Amino acid sequence: METLRLYDFLPSGNGYKIRLLLSQIGMPFERVEVNILKGETQTPEFLSKNPNGKIPLLEVKPDKYLAESNAILVYLSEGTEFLPYDRFLRAQVMQWLFFEQCSLKPCIAPLRFWISILGKAEEYKEAIEQKRESGYAALKLMENHLQSHNFFVGERYTIADIALFAYTHVADEGGYDLKQFPAIQAWIERVKAQPRYISIKEELQH
Amino acid sequence: METLRLYDFLPSGNGYKIRLLLSQIGMPFERVEVNILKGETQTPEFLSKNPNGKIPLLEVKPDKYLAESNAILVYLSEGTEFLPYDRFLRAQVMQWLFFEQCSLKPCIAPLRFWISILGKAEEYKEAIEQKRESGYAALKLMENHLQSHNFFVGERYTIADIALFAYTHVADEGGYDLKQFPAIQAWIERVKAQPRYISIKEELQH
């Protein structure tokens, strides 16, 4: 098997998803840091690998690239315990992956970026206020689901949990108050208790 | 096999994706119109089916619902010619499905909604201007890809094409000038030439 190469940016929640799954699968990989704050995803060289100019990007084979964090999660988890075999359960995983990218991440991730990564809460004040309500609505939907489920799909830890965990567990860095969501908090602890868990700040040793 | 029930809104690009695929697979279904302009996705009854309050929603079995248009496409296309069997090609389909929902649709669909469905171009002028540039960037990326490919993945018509086609072919209704993109225009004609193609305005007879 070839060694996978992951183009990544350590503070990225989308990048962290892939690091976390690879750690839990136990699959060795080479990590290449691409600093988005220095425009390193917009160089001609990087754009030749991913025309959309985004990390994470997985080099599956020499010169064969896969973009979109949740597409990478699906690719890597096929045939493992992290993606259900049952067709309807697998479809529910997909549903949550699209919910994460369409309804959760657009309201949670930019606030964390503006407030905690750029340190520019004042400058982005209006945009932050615009997104706050939708962000809380997405979290409330997750809270309601977790009030009667231990994990998002099939009562087992899957890539749906990995995808949703990435930005949710650091939502406080975007000014979200997670104390309002006890079921989310309990689920966060269940995710952190999974074998081979690594934190978002932890660079894998390999 | 049970009859599928699709909760749908005829002008919706996301709903159209499912109608188009079901037509091309030749799978019978019952369509239930849910008028989002009248708040029908926000009623307690609809929210009990999809807490995210969105169409399309597929009732796979009695009381078993699947949301998110692209998750529904994946579910319905498994085992058909519209989803490649090869693992890397399938991953590329997923990549385009997430690109569609994350980079294309958020800039294309709202403009069509504001301008052509609500008829309120003036009221939404500022928001329209804000999204225009990213929308053209997403179209440009697709144009570049189609300059050397007939379809998005594996040189065959797949659900990646269906997903990307839904909002792209009516982008002019959101004020986008598709004449700038000859490769997209040629691809639109190739999609329209597929067997059992139906238009977005056409209600299926069944």
XYZ file of C-alpha atoms in Angstrom:
412
model
C 0.000 0.000 0.000
C 1.228 3.457 -0.835
C 1.734 6.012 1.902
C -0.995 8.605 1.894
C -0.015 12.247 1.912
C -2.355 14.726 3.618
C -2.158 18.431 2.800
C -3.449 20.011 5.975
C -3.470 23.077 8.216
C -3.210 22.230 11.905
C -5.942 24.614 13.229
C -8.445 23.424 10.571
C -11.478 21.465 11.789
C -11.870 19.970 8.315
C -8.239 18.836 8.384
C -8.621 17.475 11.906
C -11.435 15.145 10.788
C -9.001 13.322 8.528
C -6.188 13.219 11.104
C -8.601 11.811 13.700
C -9.982 9.091 11.400
C -6.514 8.096 10.152
C -5.332 7.828 13.748
C -8.316 5.679 14.692
C -7.969 3.436 11.644
C -4.251 3.192 12.386
C -3.243 4.138 8.864
C 0.184 5.743 8.456
C 0.387 8.963 6.478
C 2.629 11.917 5.768
C 1.282 15.317 6.780
C 2.227 18.421 4.751
C 1.414 21.690 6.519
C -0.122 24.296 4.199
C -0.550 27.645 5.913
C -3.777 29.167 4.647
C -3.008 32.397 6.533
C 0.034 32.844 4.282
C -1.944 32.123 1.081
C -0.299 28.754 0.573
C -3.527 27.193 -0.788
C -3.628 29.821 -3.552
C -0.219 29.221 -5.140
C -0.142 27.873 -8.723
C 1.496 24.717 -7.396
C -1.248 24.026 -4.849
C -4.026 24.980 -7.289
C -2.653 22.419 -9.747
C -3.385 19.796 -7.058
C -6.764 21.232 -5.942
C -8.266 23.879 -8.247
C -10.669 24.803 -5.428
C -7.694 26.000 -3.339
C -8.644 24.286 -0.096
C -7.248 21.908 2.469
C -7.581 19.125 3.482
C -6.398 17.447 0.316
C -5.446 13.784 0.229
C -2.886 12.463 -2.222
C -4.270 8.963 -2.571
C -1.658 7.825 -5.095
C 1.129 9.799 -6.750
C -0.653 12.690 -8.506
C -4.151 11.402 -7.610
C -5.826 13.897 -5.309
C -9.070 13.889 -3.378
C -10.580 17.085 -1.932
C -13.556 17.849 0.365
C -13.068 16.647 3.936
C -16.262 14.588 4.104
C -15.590 12.904 0.738
C -12.179 11.936 2.135
C -13.835 10.544 5.299
C -16.130 8.357 3.174
C -13.239 7.174 1.011
C -11.039 6.223 3.957
C -13.766 4.620 6.071
C -15.204 2.264 3.456
C -14.924 -1.302 4.725
C -14.084 -0.192 8.275
C -16.190 -0.068 11.453
C -16.497 3.728 10.988
C -18.961 3.435 8.067
C -22.034 1.180 8.467
C -22.558 -1.592 5.956
C -26.371 -1.346 6.081
C -27.619 0.753 3.172
C -30.083 2.942 5.112
C -27.644 3.538 7.989
C -24.976 4.504 5.464
C -27.452 6.915 3.878
C -28.093 8.459 7.294
C -24.333 8.955 7.689
C -24.340 10.778 4.345
C -27.288 12.902 5.466
C -25.375 14.055 8.560
C -22.218 14.698 6.490
C -24.182 17.079 4.254
C -25.928 18.630 7.265
C -22.479 19.272 8.755
C -21.134 20.997 5.656
C -24.331 22.867 4.727
C -26.021 23.798 8.015
C -23.461 23.526 10.829
C -20.009 24.396 9.541
C -20.916 27.603 7.630
C -22.172 29.135 10.908
C -19.668 27.688 13.374
C -16.309 27.559 11.603
C -16.046 31.172 10.349
C -16.771 32.573 13.823
C -13.978 30.481 15.332
C -11.714 31.621 12.490
C -12.497 35.337 12.901
C -12.489 35.364 16.717
C -9.824 32.860 17.783
C -7.561 32.290 14.760
C -7.434 35.809 13.279
C -8.240 37.548 16.613
C -10.506 40.045 14.803
C -13.850 39.788 16.648
C -14.483 43.533 16.357
C -13.802 43.743 12.629
C -16.172 40.844 11.872
C -18.810 41.842 14.421
C -21.662 42.212 11.921
C -20.943 38.961 10.077
C -20.663 37.184 13.439
C -24.091 38.423 14.506
C -25.595 37.401 11.158
C -24.493 33.793 11.571
C -25.075 33.345 15.297
C -28.765 32.431 15.154
C -28.390 29.772 12.429
C -25.423 28.338 14.325
C -27.497 27.927 17.460
C -30.343 26.396 15.421
C -27.964 23.758 14.039
C -26.605 23.008 17.520
C -30.166 22.757 18.889
C -31.055 20.222 16.191
C -28.013 18.142 17.211
C -28.931 18.499 20.905
C -32.452 17.202 20.227
C -31.087 14.214 18.314
C -28.545 13.376 21.020
C -31.175 13.494 23.758
C -32.278 10.057 22.568
C -29.129 8.770 20.841
C -25.583 8.076 22.028
C -24.135 8.650 18.573
C -25.577 10.140 15.397
C -26.219 6.948 13.425
C -26.985 3.379 14.469
C -25.908 3.901 18.084
C -22.280 3.473 17.048
C -19.377 5.860 16.594
C -19.066 6.569 12.839
C -17.614 9.191 10.515
C -20.853 11.159 11.075
C -19.672 11.725 14.652
C -16.143 12.559 13.496
C -17.420 15.127 11.001
C -19.838 16.779 13.441
C -17.352 16.676 16.331
C -14.594 18.577 14.493
C -16.123 22.060 14.679
C -18.711 21.446 17.430
C -16.244 20.617 20.209
C -14.390 23.900 19.578
C -17.543 25.986 18.978
C -16.741 27.931 22.171
C -13.725 29.363 20.298
C -16.334 31.012 18.062
C -18.261 32.388 21.027
C -20.907 29.637 21.244
C -22.031 28.637 24.730
C -22.134 24.826 24.777
C -23.385 24.759 28.412
C -26.879 25.152 26.946
C -26.493 21.747 25.317
C -25.951 18.986 27.914
C -26.558 16.151 25.440
C -23.911 17.582 23.090
C -21.500 17.906 25.994
C -22.032 14.264 27.015
C -21.546 13.165 23.379
C -18.301 15.165 23.172
C -17.022 13.178 26.164
C -18.071 9.910 24.492
C -16.139 10.870 21.363
C -13.076 11.818 23.401
C -13.235 8.381 25.084
C -12.930 6.517 21.759
C -9.795 4.402 21.203
C -6.877 6.245 19.545
C -8.572 9.618 19.984
C -6.276 12.573 19.311
C -6.995 16.220 20.048
C -7.229 18.933 17.385
C -4.025 20.490 18.691
C -2.040 17.317 18.635
C 0.175 16.533 15.698
C 0.311 12.827 15.028
C 3.579 11.058 15.679
C 4.365 8.563 12.989
C -40.674 -2.962 -3.038
C -42.465 -0.151 -1.256
C -43.435 2.975 -3.155
C -41.138 5.876 -2.335
C -42.705 9.157 -1.325
C -40.852 12.361 -2.177
C -41.638 15.596 -0.336
C -40.669 18.189 -2.876
C -41.203 21.750 -4.151
C -41.421 21.976 -7.924
C -39.139 25.043 -8.435
C -36.405 23.575 -6.174
C -33.131 22.570 -7.818
C -32.417 20.215 -4.923
C -35.814 18.567 -5.407
C -35.298 18.361 -9.171
C -32.113 16.308 -8.690
C -34.164 13.530 -7.116
C -36.983 13.735 -9.677
C -34.440 13.529 -12.499
C -32.587 10.530 -11.058
C -35.820 8.655 -10.242
C -37.014 9.260 -13.779
C -33.747 7.988 -15.229
C -33.656 4.936 -12.971
C -37.302 4.306 -13.867
C -38.369 4.007 -10.240
C -41.999 4.863 -9.449
C -42.683 7.306 -6.635
C -45.343 9.523 -5.171
C -44.600 13.240 -5.119
C -45.978 15.429 -2.316
C -45.747 19.152 -3.044
C -44.595 21.190 -0.030
C -44.770 24.917 -0.701
C -41.795 26.512 1.034
C -43.133 29.976 0.137
C -46.157 29.254 2.356
C -44.014 27.987 5.264
C -45.071 24.386 4.737
C -41.607 23.053 5.663
C -41.852 24.758 9.062
C -45.077 23.178 10.336
C -44.857 20.855 13.379
C -45.971 17.986 11.155
C -43.225 18.515 8.582
C -40.580 19.171 11.254
C -41.468 15.807 12.837
C -40.375 14.251 9.526
C -37.322 16.472 8.949
C -36.209 18.541 11.966
C -34.048 20.608 9.591
C -37.240 21.853 7.857
C -36.084 21.333 4.287
C -37.132 19.582 1.118
C -36.401 17.318 -0.654
C -37.214 14.630 1.861
C -37.565 10.993 0.862
C -39.803 8.625 2.771
C -37.862 5.448 2.135
C -40.184 3.219 4.155
C -43.214 4.159 6.245
C -41.890 6.660 8.796
C -38.254 6.281 7.650
C -37.071 9.573 6.212
C -33.911 10.647 4.447
C -32.979 14.321 4.024
C -30.228 16.189 2.112
C -30.588 16.005 -1.662
C -27.112 14.632 -2.333
C -27.412 11.969 0.386
C -30.656 10.906 -1.310
C -28.872 10.766 -4.696
C -26.190 8.482 -3.253
C -28.804 6.253 -1.582
C -30.893 5.853 -4.733
C -27.977 5.390 -7.150
C -26.130 2.639 -5.288
C -25.853 -0.392 -7.518
C -26.941 1.541 -10.622
C -24.971 2.905 -13.585
C -25.251 6.412 -12.054
C -22.719 5.687 -9.275
C -19.354 4.182 -10.246
C -18.315 0.931 -8.621
C -14.602 1.832 -8.587
C -13.618 3.179 -5.173
C -11.603 6.185 -6.330
C -14.170 7.180 -8.978
C -16.908 6.928 -6.336
C -14.808 9.150 -4.065
C -14.516 11.688 -6.884
C -18.308 11.670 -7.212
C -18.526 12.421 -3.465
C -15.993 15.235 -3.875
C -18.158 16.899 -6.541
C -21.311 16.400 -4.454
C -19.707 18.314 -1.585
C -18.323 20.932 -3.968
C -21.847 21.419 -5.292
C -23.377 21.927 -1.853
C -20.501 23.946 -0.348
C -19.073 26.048 -3.194
C -21.614 26.183 -6.020
C -25.148 26.067 -4.619
C -24.717 28.692 -1.852
C -23.792 31.287 -4.518
C -26.107 30.210 -7.348
C -29.359 29.041 -5.761
C -30.168 32.047 -3.527
C -29.769 34.475 -6.441
C -32.228 32.497 -8.556
C -34.576 32.381 -5.556
C -34.404 36.118 -4.884
C -34.510 37.248 -8.518
C -36.771 34.755 -10.308
C -38.836 32.977 -7.643
C -39.488 35.858 -5.215
C -39.055 38.568 -7.862
C -37.212 40.801 -5.394
C -33.917 41.631 -7.136
C -33.869 45.187 -5.767
C -34.509 44.190 -2.162
C -31.679 41.632 -2.205
C -29.276 43.725 -4.290
C -26.475 43.830 -1.716
C -26.625 40.100 -0.914
C -26.683 39.347 -4.648
C -23.538 41.400 -5.216
C -21.796 39.716 -2.287
C -22.294 36.237 -3.753
C -21.739 37.002 -7.430
C -17.945 36.694 -7.464
C -17.829 33.336 -5.642
C -20.556 32.040 -7.933
C -18.524 32.902 -11.020
C -15.415 31.332 -9.431
C -17.296 28.055 -8.929
C -18.588 28.135 -12.522
C -15.073 28.884 -13.794
C -13.721 25.847 -11.928
C -16.400 23.686 -13.568
C -15.656 25.229 -16.990
C -11.956 24.394 -16.626
C -12.768 20.798 -15.692
C -15.202 20.369 -18.593
C -12.696 21.711 -21.113
C -11.025 18.296 -20.933
C -13.883 16.074 -19.730
C -17.288 15.189 -21.167
C -18.729 14.493 -17.716
C -17.469 15.212 -14.214
C -16.268 11.732 -13.230
C -14.958 8.780 -15.239
C -16.194 10.159 -18.580
C -19.685 8.863 -17.795
C -22.924 10.511 -16.733
C -23.253 10.042 -12.946
C -25.043 11.615 -9.982
C -22.188 14.147 -9.896
C -23.537 15.526 -13.181
C -27.126 15.409 -11.920
C -26.221 17.323 -8.745
C -24.163 19.974 -10.568
C -26.661 20.310 -13.413
C -29.653 21.113 -11.172
C -28.709 24.706 -10.315
C -26.131 25.334 -13.064
C -28.489 24.965 -16.020
C -30.841 27.579 -14.512
C -28.057 29.882 -13.260
C -29.246 32.501 -15.771
C -32.413 32.831 -13.649
C -30.059 34.169 -10.956
C -28.441 36.626 -13.353
C -25.401 34.528 -14.307
C -24.204 34.776 -17.880
C -23.483 31.220 -19.033
C -22.339 32.408 -22.479
C -18.916 32.922 -20.904
C -18.697 29.174 -20.340
C -18.845 27.225 -23.627
C -17.717 23.950 -22.055
C -20.504 24.186 -19.457
C -23.015 24.938 -22.215
C -21.908 21.882 -24.217
C -22.122 19.722 -21.077
C -25.652 21.014 -20.379
C -26.642 19.793 -23.854
C -25.033 16.396 -23.170
C -27.032 16.078 -19.939
C -30.251 17.055 -21.696
C -29.586 14.339 -24.282
C -29.500 11.566 -21.656
C -32.231 8.897 -21.805
C -35.373 9.682 -19.762
C -34.257 13.274 -19.161
C -37.003 15.494 -17.708
C -36.894 19.271 -17.358
C -37.040 21.086 -14.023
C -40.471 22.418 -14.902
C -41.930 19.081 -15.814
C -43.939 17.152 -13.278
C -43.474 13.438 -13.681
C -46.417 11.429 -14.892
C -46.729 8.198 -13.025
